[in-house]
Amino acid sequence: MTQPNLLFVFVDQMRGQAMGFLGEEPVRTPSLDRFASEGLVLDSVSATYPVCSPYRAMLMTGKYPHANRVISNCTSRTAPYGVELQEEDLCWSDILKDHDYSLGYIGKWHLDSPQEPYIDCYNNRGETKWNEWCPPHRRHGFDFWYSYGTYDHHDRPMYWRTDAARDEFHFVDQWGPEHEADLAIDYLRNEGGTYRDPAEPFGLVVSMNPPHMPYDRVPERYVERYADLSDDELCTRPDIPPAETKWGDYYRANIRNYLAMITGIDEQFGRILEALEDAGLAEETIVVFTSDHGNCLGIHE
């Protein structure tokens, strides 16, 4: 194998402690537990700028925010200052494309500044606008595209397909990570060469928004997996603020759904790994699972 495939799965705001095999949280992640037992776990990694857009720009460019200009989230407030991924920056995807890789991107991008007239969607109806289409010339080598800027209705996500114009987005009545896993599986199977050139190595990014808030947008089947745990059993960390405080109450109100989201992500990641194996690609593919940054839900160590 001279050119391995790359499968890069990353989620949004999943803290590093929230994986079952670490034994730090009452979270259930059988797929990640198995994956960890078969691979390399980097347990001392941290995001040097734990905010969505700056992390993503650092990931793509290998540059710190002061060098790549993504010094904050890409929103209408930062748009006048050019806070977005720069077209002239060389990204790792550009390098892979120059080496004849087929490249696919599925899910959250959040590296384009919202521009007027703003896309009419939930994340753009407040004072600050968040969501924007990424035109083809700004995709840095990704030839298969099924993405959005940032959109937090996890149970009815929106996407732009590869050839969609700015006003041709669509909505899906399915939990975002599950829908994205479905598409990733189709990409890996690549029946009839629909998604990529089968003669070329591929690089596929699957960027899932959960466990980003709002925490109640998670299928009930995952919440039910924590029905046997009391609130006290979910709140065993020593650094959780006490009840009847702002952040103590916030943590207790959201931790069950936060962990349920992670369990849902774990299940979808497991489905993708199974499809990779079934397609006979596992031995020639480097798989990475990570998060853009963590989320304390009010706790501070």
Short mmCIF file of C-alpha atoms in Angstrom, two decimals:
data_model
loop_
_atom_site.label_atom_id
_atom_site.label_comp_id
_atom_site.label_asym_id
_atom_site.label_seq_id
_atom_site.Cartn_x
_atom_site.Cartn_y
_atom_site.Cartn_z
CA MET A 1 0.00 0.00 0.00
CA THR A 2 1.83 3.10 -1.22
CA GLN A 3 -0.96 5.62 -0.68
CA PRO A 4 -3.29 4.79 2.22
CA ASN A 5 -6.85 6.02 2.36
CA LEU A 6 -7.83 8.48 5.09
CA LEU A 7 -11.09 8.42 7.05
CA PHE A 8 -11.27 11.38 9.43
CA VAL A 9 -14.30 11.49 11.74
CA PHE A 10 -14.64 14.40 14.11
CA VAL A 11 -17.46 15.70 16.24
CA ASP A 12 -18.20 19.02 17.92
CA GLN A 13 -17.75 19.77 21.62
CA MET A 14 -17.13 16.22 22.82
CA ARG A 15 -14.78 16.40 25.77
CA GLY A 16 -11.88 14.00 25.89
CA GLN A 17 -12.91 12.39 29.17
CA ALA A 18 -16.26 11.23 27.73
CA MET A 19 -15.16 7.85 26.36
CA GLY A 20 -16.05 4.71 28.24
CA PHE A 21 -12.65 3.01 28.06
CA LEU A 22 -11.07 5.87 30.04
CA GLY A 23 -13.30 5.14 33.04
CA GLU A 24 -13.80 8.83 33.86
CA GLU A 25 -17.44 9.30 32.82
CA PRO A 26 -20.58 7.14 33.05
CA VAL A 27 -20.76 7.21 29.25
CA ARG A 28 -21.38 4.20 27.01
CA THR A 29 -19.15 4.06 23.93
CA PRO A 30 -18.65 0.42 22.89
CA SER A 31 -17.48 1.29 19.36
CA LEU A 32 -14.87 3.77 20.59
CA ASP A 33 -13.80 1.34 23.32
CA ARG A 34 -13.14 -1.33 20.71
CA PHE A 35 -11.49 1.16 18.35
CA ALA A 36 -9.16 2.30 21.15
CA SER A 37 -8.16 -1.28 21.90
CA GLU A 38 -7.06 -1.74 18.29
CA GLY A 39 -5.31 1.58 17.71
CA LEU A 40 -3.36 4.43 19.25
CA VAL A 41 -4.99 6.67 21.87
CA LEU A 42 -3.58 10.18 22.23
CA ASP A 43 -4.83 11.05 25.70
CA SER A 44 -2.91 14.29 26.24
CA VAL A 45 -4.02 16.24 23.19
CA SER A 46 -5.77 19.58 23.58
CA ALA A 47 -7.21 22.22 21.25
CA THR A 48 -5.03 25.30 21.46
CA TYR A 49 -8.02 27.48 20.55
CA PRO A 50 -11.14 25.58 21.69
CA VAL A 51 -13.69 27.31 19.45
CA CYS A 52 -15.29 25.77 16.35
CA SER A 53 -13.99 27.83 13.41
CA PRO A 54 -10.46 28.45 14.76
CA TYR A 55 -9.98 24.73 15.40
CA ARG A 56 -11.21 23.83 11.93
CA ALA A 57 -8.92 26.35 10.28
CA MET A 58 -5.95 25.07 12.29
CA LEU A 59 -6.87 21.51 11.30
CA MET A 60 -7.00 22.41 7.62
CA THR A 61 -3.96 24.67 7.40
CA GLY A 62 -1.61 23.63 10.21
CA LYS A 63 -1.37 27.31 11.14
CA TYR A 64 -2.28 29.11 14.35
CA PRO A 65 -5.25 31.53 14.15
CA HIS A 66 -3.08 34.63 13.99
CA ALA A 67 -1.53 33.20 10.81
CA ASN A 68 -4.62 31.80 9.08
CA ARG A 69 -6.86 34.77 10.05
CA VAL A 70 -9.58 32.62 11.65
CA ILE A 71 -9.24 34.29 15.03
CA SER A 72 -12.86 33.69 16.04
CA ASN A 73 -15.98 31.93 14.80
CA CYS A 74 -17.03 32.74 11.24
CA THR A 75 -20.13 34.91 11.76
CA SER A 76 -21.64 38.11 10.43
CA ARG A 77 -19.88 39.96 13.26
CA THR A 78 -16.42 38.82 12.19
CA ALA A 79 -17.06 38.85 8.42
CA PRO A 80 -15.92 42.49 7.98
CA TYR A 81 -12.50 41.43 9.28
CA GLY A 82 -12.04 38.59 6.80
CA VAL A 83 -12.41 35.87 9.44
CA GLU A 84 -12.74 32.78 7.26
CA LEU A 85 -10.51 30.13 5.70
CA GLN A 86 -8.31 31.89 3.16
CA GLU A 87 -8.36 30.68 -0.43
CA GLU A 88 -4.61 31.10 -0.76
CA ASP A 89 -3.76 28.98 2.30
CA LEU A 90 -2.43 25.53 1.48
CA CYS A 91 -4.52 22.88 3.25
CA TRP A 92 -3.71 19.20 3.73
CA SER A 93 -6.62 18.44 1.38
CA ASP A 94 -4.95 20.50 -1.36
CA ILE A 95 -1.82 18.37 -0.95
CA LEU A 96 -3.78 15.12 -1.14
CA LYS A 97 -5.59 16.37 -4.23
CA ASP A 98 -2.20 17.10 -5.83
CA HIS A 99 -1.34 13.45 -5.13
CA ASP A 100 -4.40 12.16 -6.99
CA TYR A 101 -6.70 11.52 -4.02
CA SER A 102 -10.46 11.52 -4.34
CA LEU A 103 -11.73 13.73 -1.52
CA GLY A 104 -15.10 13.89 0.21
CA TYR A 105 -16.47 16.15 2.92
CA ILE A 106 -19.68 15.37 4.81
CA GLY A 107 -21.21 17.52 7.55
CA LYS A 108 -20.29 20.72 9.37
CA TRP A 109 -17.71 23.03 7.76
CA HIS A 110 -18.06 26.45 9.44
CA LEU A 111 -15.19 28.14 7.63
CA ASP A 112 -17.04 30.71 5.50
CA SER A 113 -18.20 34.18 6.55
CA PRO A 114 -21.97 34.75 6.24
CA GLN A 115 -22.75 37.31 3.54
CA GLU A 116 -25.82 39.33 2.63
CA PRO A 117 -28.44 38.44 1.61
CA TYR A 118 -28.18 35.90 4.42
CA ILE A 119 -29.35 32.32 3.95
CA ASP A 120 -32.86 32.06 5.41
CA CYS A 121 -32.41 29.41 8.08
CA TYR A 122 -32.59 28.98 11.85
CA ASN A 123 -28.97 29.91 12.63
CA ASN A 124 -29.29 33.14 10.63
CA ARG A 125 -32.42 34.61 12.21
CA GLY A 126 -30.84 36.18 15.26
CA GLU A 127 -28.77 39.33 15.45
CA THR A 128 -25.63 37.33 14.60
CA LYS A 129 -25.67 35.19 11.44
CA TRP A 130 -23.77 31.92 11.42
CA ASN A 131 -24.52 29.76 8.40
CA GLU A 132 -23.14 30.13 4.88
CA TRP A 133 -22.68 28.12 1.69
CA CYS A 134 -19.17 27.17 0.67
CA PRO A 135 -18.69 27.78 -3.08
CA PRO A 136 -16.71 25.18 -5.04
CA HIS A 137 -13.62 27.37 -5.42
CA ARG A 138 -13.27 27.54 -1.61
CA ARG A 139 -13.44 23.79 -0.93
CA HIS A 140 -9.69 23.15 -1.08
CA GLY A 141 -9.76 20.02 -3.21
CA PHE A 142 -12.88 18.28 -1.88
CA ASP A 143 -14.68 17.07 -4.99
CA PHE A 144 -17.56 15.32 -3.23
CA TRP A 145 -19.39 17.82 -1.03
CA TYR A 146 -22.38 17.35 1.26
CA SER A 147 -22.10 20.02 3.84
CA TYR A 148 -23.32 23.17 5.60
CA GLY A 149 -21.66 26.00 7.51
CA THR A 150 -23.14 25.66 10.95
CA TYR A 151 -26.70 24.56 11.67
CA ASP A 152 -27.85 23.26 15.04
CA HIS A 153 -31.19 21.57 14.37
CA HIS A 154 -29.64 18.12 14.73
CA ASP A 155 -32.94 16.34 14.10
CA ARG A 156 -33.67 18.26 10.88
CA PRO A 157 -30.29 19.23 9.44
CA MET A 158 -29.68 21.08 6.20
CA TYR A 159 -27.07 20.47 3.52
CA TRP A 160 -25.69 21.66 0.21
CA ARG A 161 -24.81 18.94 -2.29
CA THR A 162 -21.72 19.11 -4.50
CA ASP A 163 -23.39 20.90 -7.40
CA ALA A 164 -26.00 22.87 -5.44
CA ALA A 165 -26.15 26.63 -5.84
CA ARG A 166 -26.32 28.88 -2.79
CA ASP A 167 -30.14 28.83 -2.74
CA GLU A 168 -30.39 25.08 -3.38
CA PHE A 169 -29.92 23.70 0.14
CA HIS A 170 -32.24 21.01 1.44
CA PHE A 171 -33.42 19.67 4.80
CA VAL A 172 -33.44 16.07 6.03
CA ASP A 173 -35.84 14.59 8.58
CA GLN A 174 -33.23 12.42 10.27
CA TRP A 175 -30.76 12.86 13.12
CA GLY A 176 -27.68 14.48 11.59
CA PRO A 177 -25.01 11.93 12.64
CA GLU A 178 -27.15 9.03 11.45
CA HIS A 179 -27.80 10.66 8.08
CA GLU A 180 -24.12 11.51 7.67
CA ALA A 181 -23.11 7.97 8.59
CA ASP A 182 -25.54 6.66 5.96
CA LEU A 183 -23.87 8.82 3.35
CA ALA A 184 -20.36 7.94 4.52
CA ILE A 185 -21.25 4.26 4.17
CA ASP A 186 -22.47 4.88 0.63
CA TYR A 187 -19.23 6.72 -0.11
CA LEU A 188 -17.15 3.81 1.15
CA ARG A 189 -19.17 1.23 -0.79
CA ASN A 190 -19.05 3.47 -3.88
CA GLU A 191 -21.38 1.32 -5.93
CA GLY A 192 -20.90 2.01 -9.62
CA GLY A 193 -18.22 4.58 -8.87
CA THR A 194 -20.93 7.05 -7.88
CA TYR A 195 -18.98 8.92 -5.20
CA ARG A 196 -15.30 8.69 -6.12
CA ASP A 197 -12.80 7.27 -8.56
CA PRO A 198 -12.24 3.68 -7.38
CA ALA A 199 -8.77 3.68 -8.93
CA GLU A 200 -7.60 6.50 -6.65
CA PRO A 201 -6.99 6.56 -2.89
CA PHE A 202 -9.57 8.56 -1.00
CA GLY A 203 -9.72 10.99 1.87
CA LEU A 204 -13.13 11.29 3.54
CA VAL A 205 -14.02 13.72 6.33
CA VAL A 206 -17.21 13.11 8.35
CA SER A 207 -17.88 16.14 10.54
CA MET A 208 -20.78 15.60 12.95
CA ASN A 209 -22.30 18.49 14.90
CA PRO A 210 -23.47 16.71 18.11
CA PRO A 211 -22.81 16.66 21.01
CA HIS A 212 -22.99 20.40 20.37
CA MET A 213 -25.99 22.08 21.98
CA PRO A 214 -29.02 22.09 21.93
CA TYR A 215 -28.80 18.93 23.98
CA ASP A 216 -32.45 17.94 23.67
CA ARG A 217 -32.11 17.23 19.94
CA VAL A 218 -31.11 13.60 20.34
CA PRO A 219 -33.14 10.47 19.53
CA GLU A 220 -34.94 9.10 22.56
CA ARG A 221 -33.47 5.64 21.96
CA TYR A 222 -30.10 6.96 23.10
CA VAL A 223 -31.49 8.77 26.13
CA GLU A 224 -33.20 5.53 27.15
CA ARG A 225 -29.81 3.83 27.46
CA TYR A 226 -29.19 6.00 30.52
CA ALA A 227 -32.57 5.34 32.13
CA ASP A 228 -30.95 3.04 34.71
CA LEU A 229 -28.65 5.79 35.99
CA SER A 230 -29.82 8.26 38.61
CA ASP A 231 -28.90 11.93 38.52
CA ASP A 232 -26.37 11.27 41.28
CA GLU A 233 -24.76 8.48 39.25
CA LEU A 234 -24.45 10.82 36.27
CA CYS A 235 -22.81 13.49 38.42
CA THR A 236 -19.87 11.70 40.01
CA ARG A 237 -17.10 14.02 38.85
CA PRO A 238 -15.51 15.91 41.75
CA ASP A 239 -15.47 19.23 39.88
CA ILE A 240 -19.20 19.60 39.17
CA PRO A 241 -20.58 22.79 40.75
CA PRO A 242 -23.12 22.19 43.52
CA ALA A 243 -26.85 22.07 42.85
CA GLU A 244 -28.81 25.30 43.08
CA THR A 245 -26.02 27.25 41.41
CA LYS A 246 -26.14 28.50 37.83
CA TRP A 247 -23.67 26.02 36.37
CA GLY A 248 -24.46 23.22 38.77
CA ASP A 249 -28.09 23.25 37.68
CA TYR A 250 -27.08 23.62 34.02
CA TYR A 251 -24.85 20.56 34.24
CA ARG A 252 -27.54 18.44 35.90
CA ALA A 253 -30.17 19.54 33.38
CA ASN A 254 -28.08 18.54 30.35
CA ILE A 255 -25.59 15.81 31.23
CA ARG A 256 -27.93 12.90 30.47
CA ASN A 257 -28.68 14.12 26.96
CA TYR A 258 -25.05 15.11 26.39
CA LEU A 259 -23.90 11.58 27.14
CA ALA A 260 -26.80 10.17 25.10
CA MET A 261 -25.59 12.18 22.11
CA ILE A 262 -22.12 10.72 22.53
CA THR A 263 -23.57 7.21 22.65
CA GLY A 264 -25.44 7.98 19.43
CA ILE A 265 -22.28 9.24 17.77
CA ASP A 266 -20.47 6.14 18.96
CA GLU A 267 -23.09 3.93 17.31
CA GLN A 268 -22.84 5.80 14.01
CA PHE A 269 -19.03 5.66 14.11
CA GLY A 270 -19.31 1.91 14.64
CA ARG A 271 -21.54 1.61 11.58
CA ILE A 272 -18.95 3.46 9.49
CA LEU A 273 -16.14 1.21 10.73
CA GLU A 274 -18.20 -1.88 9.94
CA ALA A 275 -18.84 -0.62 6.41
CA LEU A 276 -15.12 0.05 5.97
CA GLU A 277 -14.40 -3.54 6.97
CA ASP A 278 -17.17 -4.96 4.78
CA ALA A 279 -15.83 -3.04 1.78
CA GLY A 280 -12.41 -4.62 2.27
CA LEU A 281 -10.81 -1.22 2.93
CA ALA A 282 -9.91 -1.43 6.61
CA GLU A 283 -6.33 -2.62 6.16
CA GLU A 284 -5.48 0.16 3.72
CA THR A 285 -7.19 3.05 5.53
CA ILE A 286 -5.95 5.32 8.31
CA VAL A 287 -8.89 6.12 10.60
CA VAL A 288 -8.88 9.09 12.96
CA PHE A 289 -11.59 9.97 15.48
CA THR A 290 -11.40 13.24 17.37
CA SER A 291 -13.35 16.34 18.39
CA ASP A 292 -12.80 19.99 17.59
CA HIS A 293 -12.74 20.77 21.32
CA GLY A 294 -14.42 19.79 24.58
CA ASN A 295 -17.39 21.01 26.55
CA CYS A 296 -17.45 21.31 30.33
CA LEU A 297 -21.19 22.09 30.71
CA GLY A 298 -20.17 24.32 33.59
CA ILE A 299 -17.43 22.26 35.24
CA HIS A 300 -13.92 23.61 35.58
CA GLU A 301 -10.93 21.58 36.67
#
